[in-house]
Amino acid sequence: MSEATGGRSAQLKHTGLRPGWTTGACATAAATAAYTALLTGDFPDPVTITLPKGQTPAFALAVEELDGERATAGVVKDAGDDPDVTHGALVRATVRRLPPGSGVVFRAGSGVGTVTRPGLPLDVGEPAINPVPRQLMRDHIARVAAERGATGDAEITVSVDHGEEIARSTWNPRLGILGGLSILGTTGVVVPYSCSAWIDSIRRGVDVARAAGHTHVAGCTGSTSEKTVVAEYGLPEIALLDMGDFAGAVLKYVRRHPVDRLTVCGGFAKLSKLAAGHLDLHSARSQVDKGFLAELARRGGADAALAAEVADANTGLAALQLCAAAGVPLGDLVAVAARDQALSVLRGAPVSVDVLCIDRAGTVVGRSEPR
């Protein structure tokens, strides 16, 4: 059974893509239905909730269990058209009454992680249910309690079927969230291809590294660049930021939350985009500018004929190979230009930056000095 679509736009008008719901919204819907059933004996299906920006989506229930002492409801997450690893996951909430004055207490059930490192917006030992979803659940429990003359004191255990397995493909293990997924969401809505969860993980990665006392972190475009950074600098996993294409997200967050040193490491072609001023390195949103590479080659000593060849090269790698054969250090020139672009985004923040450009095998083909 999938979620109903009441209360939401059928699609994002500017993209034609269908939005979805966060795990936090799904957990809130499940908890609201379970608490209502605990008080009344009946599960509302669909169950309607109110999100932070006022939307009122309705969710169909995939699970209903009531034994008198506790109630469980489950909702299948619909991430819309976003390539979300939790799309289709079954999010359950089990609610149990607590004595008056206990408040709302959260527990991590199967498939929901536990915080084991400082630096996250939750204390060590807490279930990985983020502050906004917690408040959303509290508000809905309070609303149902007021409607039914109850105290609103309840224990909410959130679980996600197969959540521990799904979490292996997320940042959670590196962030010290063990045992499963995080229950996320600030608005309750998943905007397709906004990649907000990835960017949020980058920010939490910086926070966790800083809290652990690491003063040198590395923004890496993938696993090969991570291996290169470890080989070059011996950085621990906790200091590695899987930035993917989101160089701008790393730089802007480090600008507000400085570390002593930031290394940016990635493929030559990707980092040539950063060098040219692009902060989103995805191939759909930025392209390798061979004219820019030709100008860098000229600055590095290329004659007019070589510069013309670089400008006409099929790929960035081909341009690099042409320059290498002629003794022009295009890799180093790109690394220096990328470092200088990074420094311009940092706007004087007390962060030293260096850049490593690599080929597909992880060999360093360009580097800048820290500055």
Short mmCIF file of C-alpha atoms in Angstrom, two decimals:
data_model
loop_
_atom_site.label_atom_id
_atom_site.label_comp_id
_atom_site.label_asym_id
_atom_site.label_seq_id
_atom_site.Cartn_x
_atom_site.Cartn_y
_atom_site.Cartn_z
CA MET A 1 0.00 0.00 0.00
CA SER A 2 1.38 3.43 -0.85
CA GLU A 3 0.79 6.86 0.61
CA ALA A 4 -2.24 8.86 -0.42
CA THR A 5 -1.56 12.16 -2.13
CA GLY A 6 -4.02 14.42 -0.39
CA GLY A 7 -2.73 17.88 0.42
CA ARG A 8 0.19 17.96 -1.98
CA SER A 9 0.83 19.33 -5.44
CA ALA A 10 0.82 16.62 -8.08
CA GLN A 11 4.17 17.82 -9.36
CA LEU A 12 6.71 20.58 -9.17
CA LYS A 13 5.56 22.92 -11.90
CA HIS A 14 9.00 24.08 -12.94
CA THR A 15 10.45 20.56 -13.31
CA GLY A 16 7.52 18.24 -13.89
CA LEU A 17 8.86 16.10 -11.03
CA ARG A 18 6.70 14.73 -8.22
CA PRO A 19 7.72 15.65 -4.65
CA GLY A 20 7.63 13.13 -1.82
CA TRP A 21 7.71 12.86 1.96
CA THR A 22 10.60 12.62 4.41
CA THR A 23 11.06 9.79 6.89
CA GLY A 24 10.19 12.34 9.58
CA ALA A 25 6.81 13.04 7.99
CA CYS A 26 6.14 9.31 7.63
CA ALA A 27 7.07 8.66 11.26
CA THR A 28 4.81 11.51 12.37
CA ALA A 29 1.88 10.10 10.40
CA ALA A 30 2.48 6.63 11.83
CA ALA A 31 2.82 7.92 15.41
CA THR A 32 -0.32 10.04 15.08
CA ALA A 33 -2.35 7.09 13.82
CA ALA A 34 -0.97 4.77 16.48
CA TYR A 35 -1.67 7.19 19.35
CA THR A 36 -5.18 7.85 18.06
CA ALA A 37 -5.83 4.10 17.96
CA LEU A 38 -4.44 3.71 21.47
CA LEU A 39 -6.98 6.25 22.74
CA THR A 40 -9.98 5.34 20.58
CA GLY A 41 -9.49 1.76 19.43
CA ASP A 42 -9.59 2.82 15.78
CA PHE A 43 -6.81 3.75 13.35
CA PRO A 44 -7.49 6.78 11.17
CA ASP A 45 -6.80 5.66 7.60
CA PRO A 46 -5.70 7.72 5.84
CA VAL A 47 -4.15 9.82 8.59
CA THR A 48 -3.65 13.52 7.97
CA ILE A 49 -0.82 15.55 9.49
CA THR A 50 0.20 19.21 9.30
CA LEU A 51 3.77 19.92 8.15
CA PRO A 52 5.92 22.88 9.28
CA LYS A 53 4.99 24.95 6.21
CA GLY A 54 1.29 24.24 6.50
CA GLN A 55 0.80 21.39 4.01
CA THR A 56 -1.71 18.74 5.17
CA PRO A 57 -0.84 15.46 3.44
CA ALA A 58 -2.82 12.29 4.07
CA PHE A 59 -1.03 8.95 4.43
CA ALA A 60 -2.51 5.50 3.91
CA LEU A 61 -1.55 2.94 6.54
CA ALA A 62 0.31 -0.22 5.60
CA VAL A 63 0.40 -1.62 9.16
CA GLU A 64 -2.19 -1.51 11.99
CA GLU A 65 -1.58 -3.40 15.25
CA LEU A 66 -3.35 -2.79 18.57
CA ASP A 67 -3.02 -4.89 21.73
CA GLY A 68 -4.48 -2.56 24.36
CA GLU A 69 -1.18 -1.49 25.90
CA ARG A 70 0.46 -0.29 22.73
CA ALA A 71 -0.40 0.47 19.14
CA THR A 72 1.71 0.28 15.98
CA ALA A 73 1.06 1.96 12.64
CA GLY A 74 3.21 1.83 9.53
CA VAL A 75 3.55 4.02 6.44
CA VAL A 76 5.42 3.24 3.23
CA LYS A 77 7.69 6.13 2.34
CA ASP A 78 7.05 7.72 -1.04
CA ALA A 79 10.00 9.91 -2.03
CA GLY A 80 8.27 11.05 -5.21
CA ASP A 81 10.64 11.30 -8.14
CA ASP A 82 13.74 11.77 -5.98
CA PRO A 83 16.35 8.94 -6.15
CA ASP A 84 16.13 8.47 -2.38
CA VAL A 85 17.56 5.26 -0.91
CA THR A 86 14.67 5.14 1.58
CA HIS A 87 11.97 5.27 -1.11
CA GLY A 88 9.58 2.38 -0.48
CA ALA A 89 10.81 1.77 3.07
CA LEU A 90 8.20 0.85 5.68
CA VAL A 91 8.36 3.32 8.57
CA ARG A 92 6.65 2.12 11.75
CA ALA A 93 5.80 3.90 15.00
CA THR A 94 4.84 2.00 18.14
CA VAL A 95 3.21 4.16 20.82
CA ARG A 96 2.83 3.21 24.48
CA ARG A 97 1.12 5.22 27.23
CA LEU A 98 3.34 6.66 29.96
CA PRO A 99 2.44 7.99 33.41
CA PRO A 100 1.30 11.64 33.58
CA GLY A 101 4.23 14.05 33.57
CA SER A 102 6.51 11.74 31.60
CA GLY A 103 6.24 13.76 28.39
CA VAL A 104 7.03 12.24 25.02
CA VAL A 105 9.97 9.83 25.00
CA PHE A 106 11.64 8.56 21.82
CA ARG A 107 13.18 5.14 21.28
CA ALA A 108 15.08 3.63 18.36
CA GLY A 109 13.45 0.48 17.11
CA SER A 110 14.81 -1.97 14.56
CA GLY A 111 16.39 -0.20 11.61
CA VAL A 112 16.76 3.20 13.31
CA GLY A 113 20.24 4.21 14.37
CA THR A 114 21.71 5.43 17.63
CA VAL A 115 24.10 8.37 17.95
CA THR A 116 27.57 7.27 19.10
CA ARG A 117 29.70 10.37 18.34
CA PRO A 118 29.43 14.00 19.41
CA GLY A 119 28.91 16.76 16.88
CA LEU A 120 25.39 15.90 15.75
CA PRO A 121 22.29 17.84 16.86
CA LEU A 122 21.50 14.96 19.25
CA ASP A 123 23.31 13.73 22.34
CA VAL A 124 25.39 10.56 22.26
CA GLY A 125 23.16 7.60 23.08
CA GLU A 126 20.02 9.19 21.65
CA PRO A 127 17.94 7.61 18.89
CA ALA A 128 18.78 9.13 15.50
CA ILE A 129 15.45 10.92 15.26
CA ASN A 130 16.28 14.51 14.36
CA PRO A 131 14.96 17.54 16.28
CA VAL A 132 12.35 18.69 13.73
CA PRO A 133 10.67 15.27 13.36
CA ARG A 134 10.70 14.95 17.16
CA GLN A 135 8.92 18.27 17.54
CA LEU A 136 6.48 17.39 14.78
CA MET A 137 5.57 14.16 16.59
CA ARG A 138 5.25 15.96 19.93
CA ASP A 139 2.90 18.52 18.38
CA HIS A 140 0.67 15.85 16.84
CA ILE A 141 0.56 13.76 20.01
CA ALA A 142 -0.42 16.91 21.94
CA ARG A 143 -3.15 17.71 19.41
CA VAL A 144 -4.67 14.22 19.57
CA ALA A 145 -4.42 14.23 23.37
CA ALA A 146 -6.26 17.55 23.58
CA GLU A 147 -9.00 16.27 21.29
CA ARG A 148 -9.45 13.09 23.36
CA GLY A 149 -8.92 14.43 26.88
CA ALA A 150 -5.66 12.54 27.39
CA THR A 151 -2.41 13.66 28.99
CA GLY A 152 -0.20 13.23 25.90
CA ASP A 153 2.46 11.30 27.80
CA ALA A 154 3.77 8.61 25.48
CA GLU A 155 6.74 6.54 24.41
CA ILE A 156 7.27 6.50 20.64
CA THR A 157 9.48 3.79 19.17
CA VAL A 158 10.29 4.42 15.51
CA SER A 159 11.55 1.57 13.33
CA VAL A 160 12.26 1.07 9.63
CA ASP A 161 12.06 -2.33 8.00
CA HIS A 162 15.51 -3.27 6.63
CA GLY A 163 16.79 0.09 7.87
CA GLU A 164 20.15 -1.23 9.02
CA GLU A 165 20.81 -2.65 5.57
CA ILE A 166 19.70 0.54 3.82
CA ALA A 167 21.86 2.65 6.14
CA ARG A 168 25.02 1.01 4.82
CA SER A 169 24.61 3.07 1.63
CA THR A 170 24.31 6.33 3.60
CA TRP A 171 26.75 8.46 5.60
CA ASN A 172 25.40 7.16 8.92
CA PRO A 173 28.21 4.71 9.77
CA ARG A 174 30.85 7.38 9.12
CA LEU A 175 28.93 9.90 11.24
CA GLY A 176 28.77 7.45 14.11
CA ILE A 177 25.07 6.67 13.71
CA LEU A 178 25.00 2.92 14.18
CA GLY A 179 22.29 0.33 13.80
CA GLY A 180 20.17 1.94 11.13
CA LEU A 181 18.81 5.04 9.46
CA SER A 182 18.21 8.55 10.70
CA ILE A 183 14.68 9.92 10.83
CA LEU A 184 15.12 13.17 8.92
CA GLY A 185 13.30 16.17 7.56
CA THR A 186 12.98 19.88 8.24
CA THR A 187 9.95 20.61 6.05
CA GLY A 188 8.53 17.11 5.70
CA VAL A 189 8.73 17.36 1.91
CA VAL A 190 11.32 15.72 -0.36
CA VAL A 191 12.11 18.02 -3.29
CA PRO A 192 13.29 15.84 -6.20
CA TYR A 193 16.98 16.12 -6.98
CA SER A 194 17.51 18.86 -4.39
CA CYS A 195 19.98 16.42 -2.78
CA SER A 196 19.22 18.06 0.54
CA ALA A 197 19.94 14.86 2.47
CA TRP A 198 23.41 14.59 0.88
CA ILE A 199 24.20 18.22 1.64
CA ASP A 200 22.94 17.80 5.19
CA SER A 201 25.26 14.79 5.56
CA ILE A 202 28.20 16.92 4.40
CA ARG A 203 27.38 19.46 7.12
CA ARG A 204 27.02 16.79 9.78
CA GLY A 205 30.34 15.30 8.61
CA VAL A 206 32.08 18.63 9.26
CA ASP A 207 30.39 18.87 12.66
CA VAL A 208 31.43 15.37 13.71
CA ALA A 209 35.03 15.86 12.55
CA ARG A 210 35.30 19.14 14.46
CA ALA A 211 33.75 17.65 17.58
CA ALA A 212 36.30 14.82 17.44
CA GLY A 213 39.12 17.37 17.35
CA HIS A 214 40.16 16.94 13.72
CA THR A 215 41.59 20.14 12.25
CA HIS A 216 42.27 18.79 8.74
CA VAL A 217 39.34 17.49 6.67
CA ALA A 218 39.06 16.53 3.02
CA GLY A 219 36.20 17.06 0.58
CA CYS A 220 36.34 14.15 -1.86
CA THR A 221 34.35 13.52 -5.02
CA GLY A 222 34.29 9.75 -4.56
CA SER A 223 35.93 6.64 -3.14
CA THR A 224 39.03 6.87 -5.36
CA SER A 225 39.78 10.40 -4.20
CA GLU A 226 39.23 9.32 -0.60
CA LYS A 227 41.89 6.60 -1.01
CA THR A 228 44.26 9.16 -2.51
CA VAL A 229 43.80 11.56 0.41
CA VAL A 230 44.38 8.77 2.93
CA ALA A 231 47.56 7.76 1.11
CA GLU A 232 48.78 11.36 0.92
CA TYR A 233 47.88 12.58 4.40
CA GLY A 234 46.88 9.59 6.51
CA LEU A 235 43.54 11.15 7.38
CA PRO A 236 41.09 8.97 9.33
CA GLU A 237 37.70 8.11 7.84
CA ILE A 238 35.93 10.55 10.17
CA ALA A 239 37.82 13.43 8.50
CA LEU A 240 36.71 12.47 4.98
CA LEU A 241 33.72 14.32 3.53
CA ASP A 242 31.96 12.56 0.66
CA MET A 243 31.12 15.80 -1.13
CA GLY A 244 30.27 14.20 -4.48
CA ASP A 245 29.47 17.08 -6.83
CA PHE A 246 28.66 19.54 -4.02
CA ALA A 247 31.90 21.47 -3.67
CA GLY A 248 29.95 24.61 -2.85
CA ALA A 249 28.16 22.91 0.05
CA VAL A 250 31.49 21.98 1.64
CA LEU A 251 33.03 25.42 1.15
CA LYS A 252 30.03 27.40 2.38
CA TYR A 253 29.64 25.27 5.51
CA VAL A 254 33.36 25.34 6.31
CA ARG A 255 33.24 29.11 5.86
CA ARG A 256 30.75 29.26 8.76
CA HIS A 257 32.35 26.41 10.73
CA PRO A 258 36.10 26.68 10.04
CA VAL A 259 38.74 23.99 10.29
CA ASP A 260 42.46 24.70 10.08
CA ARG A 261 42.90 22.92 6.77
CA LEU A 262 40.66 21.71 3.95
CA THR A 263 41.91 19.46 1.19
CA VAL A 264 39.75 19.19 -1.93
CA CYS A 265 40.44 16.07 -3.96
CA GLY A 266 38.77 14.83 -7.13
CA GLY A 267 39.05 13.96 -10.78
CA PHE A 268 40.86 16.43 -13.00
CA ALA A 269 37.80 17.17 -15.16
CA LYS A 270 35.51 17.77 -12.18
CA LEU A 271 37.95 20.05 -10.44
CA SER A 272 38.52 21.98 -13.65
CA LYS A 273 34.89 23.03 -13.28
CA LEU A 274 35.59 24.31 -9.77
CA ALA A 275 38.64 26.10 -11.15
CA ALA A 276 36.36 27.80 -13.69
CA GLY A 277 34.00 28.98 -10.93
CA HIS A 278 31.36 26.23 -10.77
CA LEU A 279 30.30 25.07 -7.30
CA ASP A 280 28.02 22.25 -8.49
CA LEU A 281 30.19 19.78 -10.39
CA HIS A 282 27.43 17.51 -11.71
CA SER A 283 27.63 16.89 -15.46
CA ALA A 284 24.01 17.97 -15.91
CA ARG A 285 24.66 21.35 -14.30
CA SER A 286 28.20 22.28 -15.33
CA GLN A 287 30.51 21.36 -18.19
CA VAL A 288 34.29 21.21 -18.67
CA ASP A 289 35.27 24.50 -20.31
CA LYS A 290 38.03 23.63 -22.77
CA GLY A 291 38.47 27.30 -23.65
CA PHE A 292 39.25 27.96 -19.98
CA LEU A 293 41.72 25.05 -19.99
CA ALA A 294 43.36 26.47 -23.13
CA GLU A 295 43.82 29.82 -21.38
CA LEU A 296 45.37 28.10 -18.35
CA ALA A 297 47.67 26.18 -20.70
CA ARG A 298 48.79 29.46 -22.30
CA ARG A 299 49.65 30.82 -18.86
CA GLY A 300 51.68 27.66 -18.27
CA GLY A 301 53.76 28.10 -21.40
CA ALA A 302 51.68 26.47 -24.15
CA ASP A 303 52.15 27.93 -27.60
CA ALA A 304 49.23 28.95 -29.79
CA ALA A 305 49.08 25.58 -31.57
CA LEU A 306 48.91 23.58 -28.33
CA ALA A 307 46.34 25.97 -26.86
CA ALA A 308 44.20 25.44 -29.96
CA GLU A 309 44.49 21.67 -29.55
CA VAL A 310 43.43 21.94 -25.91
CA ALA A 311 40.43 24.06 -26.86
CA ASP A 312 39.37 21.42 -29.42
CA ALA A 313 40.04 18.38 -27.22
CA ASN A 314 37.22 15.89 -26.81
CA THR A 315 37.58 15.65 -23.03
CA GLY A 316 39.35 17.26 -20.14
CA LEU A 317 41.54 14.18 -19.83
CA ALA A 318 42.58 14.52 -23.48
CA ALA A 319 43.53 18.14 -22.81
CA LEU A 320 45.57 17.06 -19.82
CA GLN A 321 47.40 14.42 -21.87
CA LEU A 322 48.21 16.91 -24.64
CA CYS A 323 49.74 19.29 -22.14
CA ALA A 324 51.63 16.55 -20.30
CA ALA A 325 53.26 15.48 -23.57
CA ALA A 326 54.41 19.06 -24.14
CA GLY A 327 55.66 19.58 -20.58
CA VAL A 328 52.88 22.04 -19.67
CA PRO A 329 51.67 21.39 -16.06
CA LEU A 330 47.95 21.76 -16.75
CA GLY A 331 47.04 19.58 -13.75
CA ASP A 332 48.90 21.85 -11.34
CA LEU A 333 47.43 24.95 -13.00
CA VAL A 334 43.91 23.59 -12.54
CA ALA A 335 44.64 22.67 -8.92
CA VAL A 336 45.91 26.19 -8.17
CA ALA A 337 42.93 27.80 -9.90
CA ALA A 338 40.52 25.51 -8.02
CA ARG A 339 42.21 26.37 -4.73
CA ASP A 340 41.90 30.09 -5.48
CA GLN A 341 38.20 29.69 -6.31
CA ALA A 342 37.72 27.83 -3.05
CA LEU A 343 39.43 30.62 -1.15
CA SER A 344 37.16 33.17 -2.80
CA VAL A 345 34.11 31.23 -1.56
CA LEU A 346 35.61 31.03 1.93
CA ARG A 347 35.76 34.86 1.99
CA GLY A 348 38.65 35.15 4.38
CA ALA A 349 37.61 32.39 6.78
CA PRO A 350 40.66 31.07 8.67
CA VAL A 351 40.98 27.92 6.57
CA SER A 352 44.05 26.79 4.63
CA VAL A 353 43.12 25.07 1.35
CA ASP A 354 44.97 22.73 -0.96
CA VAL A 355 43.73 20.80 -3.99
CA LEU A 356 44.65 17.42 -5.46
CA CYS A 357 43.58 16.50 -8.99
CA ILE A 358 43.64 12.79 -9.82
CA ASP A 359 43.05 10.54 -12.81
CA ARG A 360 40.66 7.60 -12.79
CA ALA A 361 43.28 5.32 -11.24
CA GLY A 362 43.80 7.73 -8.33
CA THR A 363 47.19 9.00 -9.49
CA VAL A 364 47.80 12.61 -8.59
CA VAL A 365 48.03 14.61 -11.82
CA GLY A 366 47.92 18.07 -10.28
CA ARG A 367 48.36 19.67 -6.89
CA SER A 368 48.46 23.05 -5.25
CA GLU A 369 50.31 24.16 -2.17
CA PRO A 370 48.19 24.97 0.88
CA ARG A 371 47.25 28.60 1.10
#
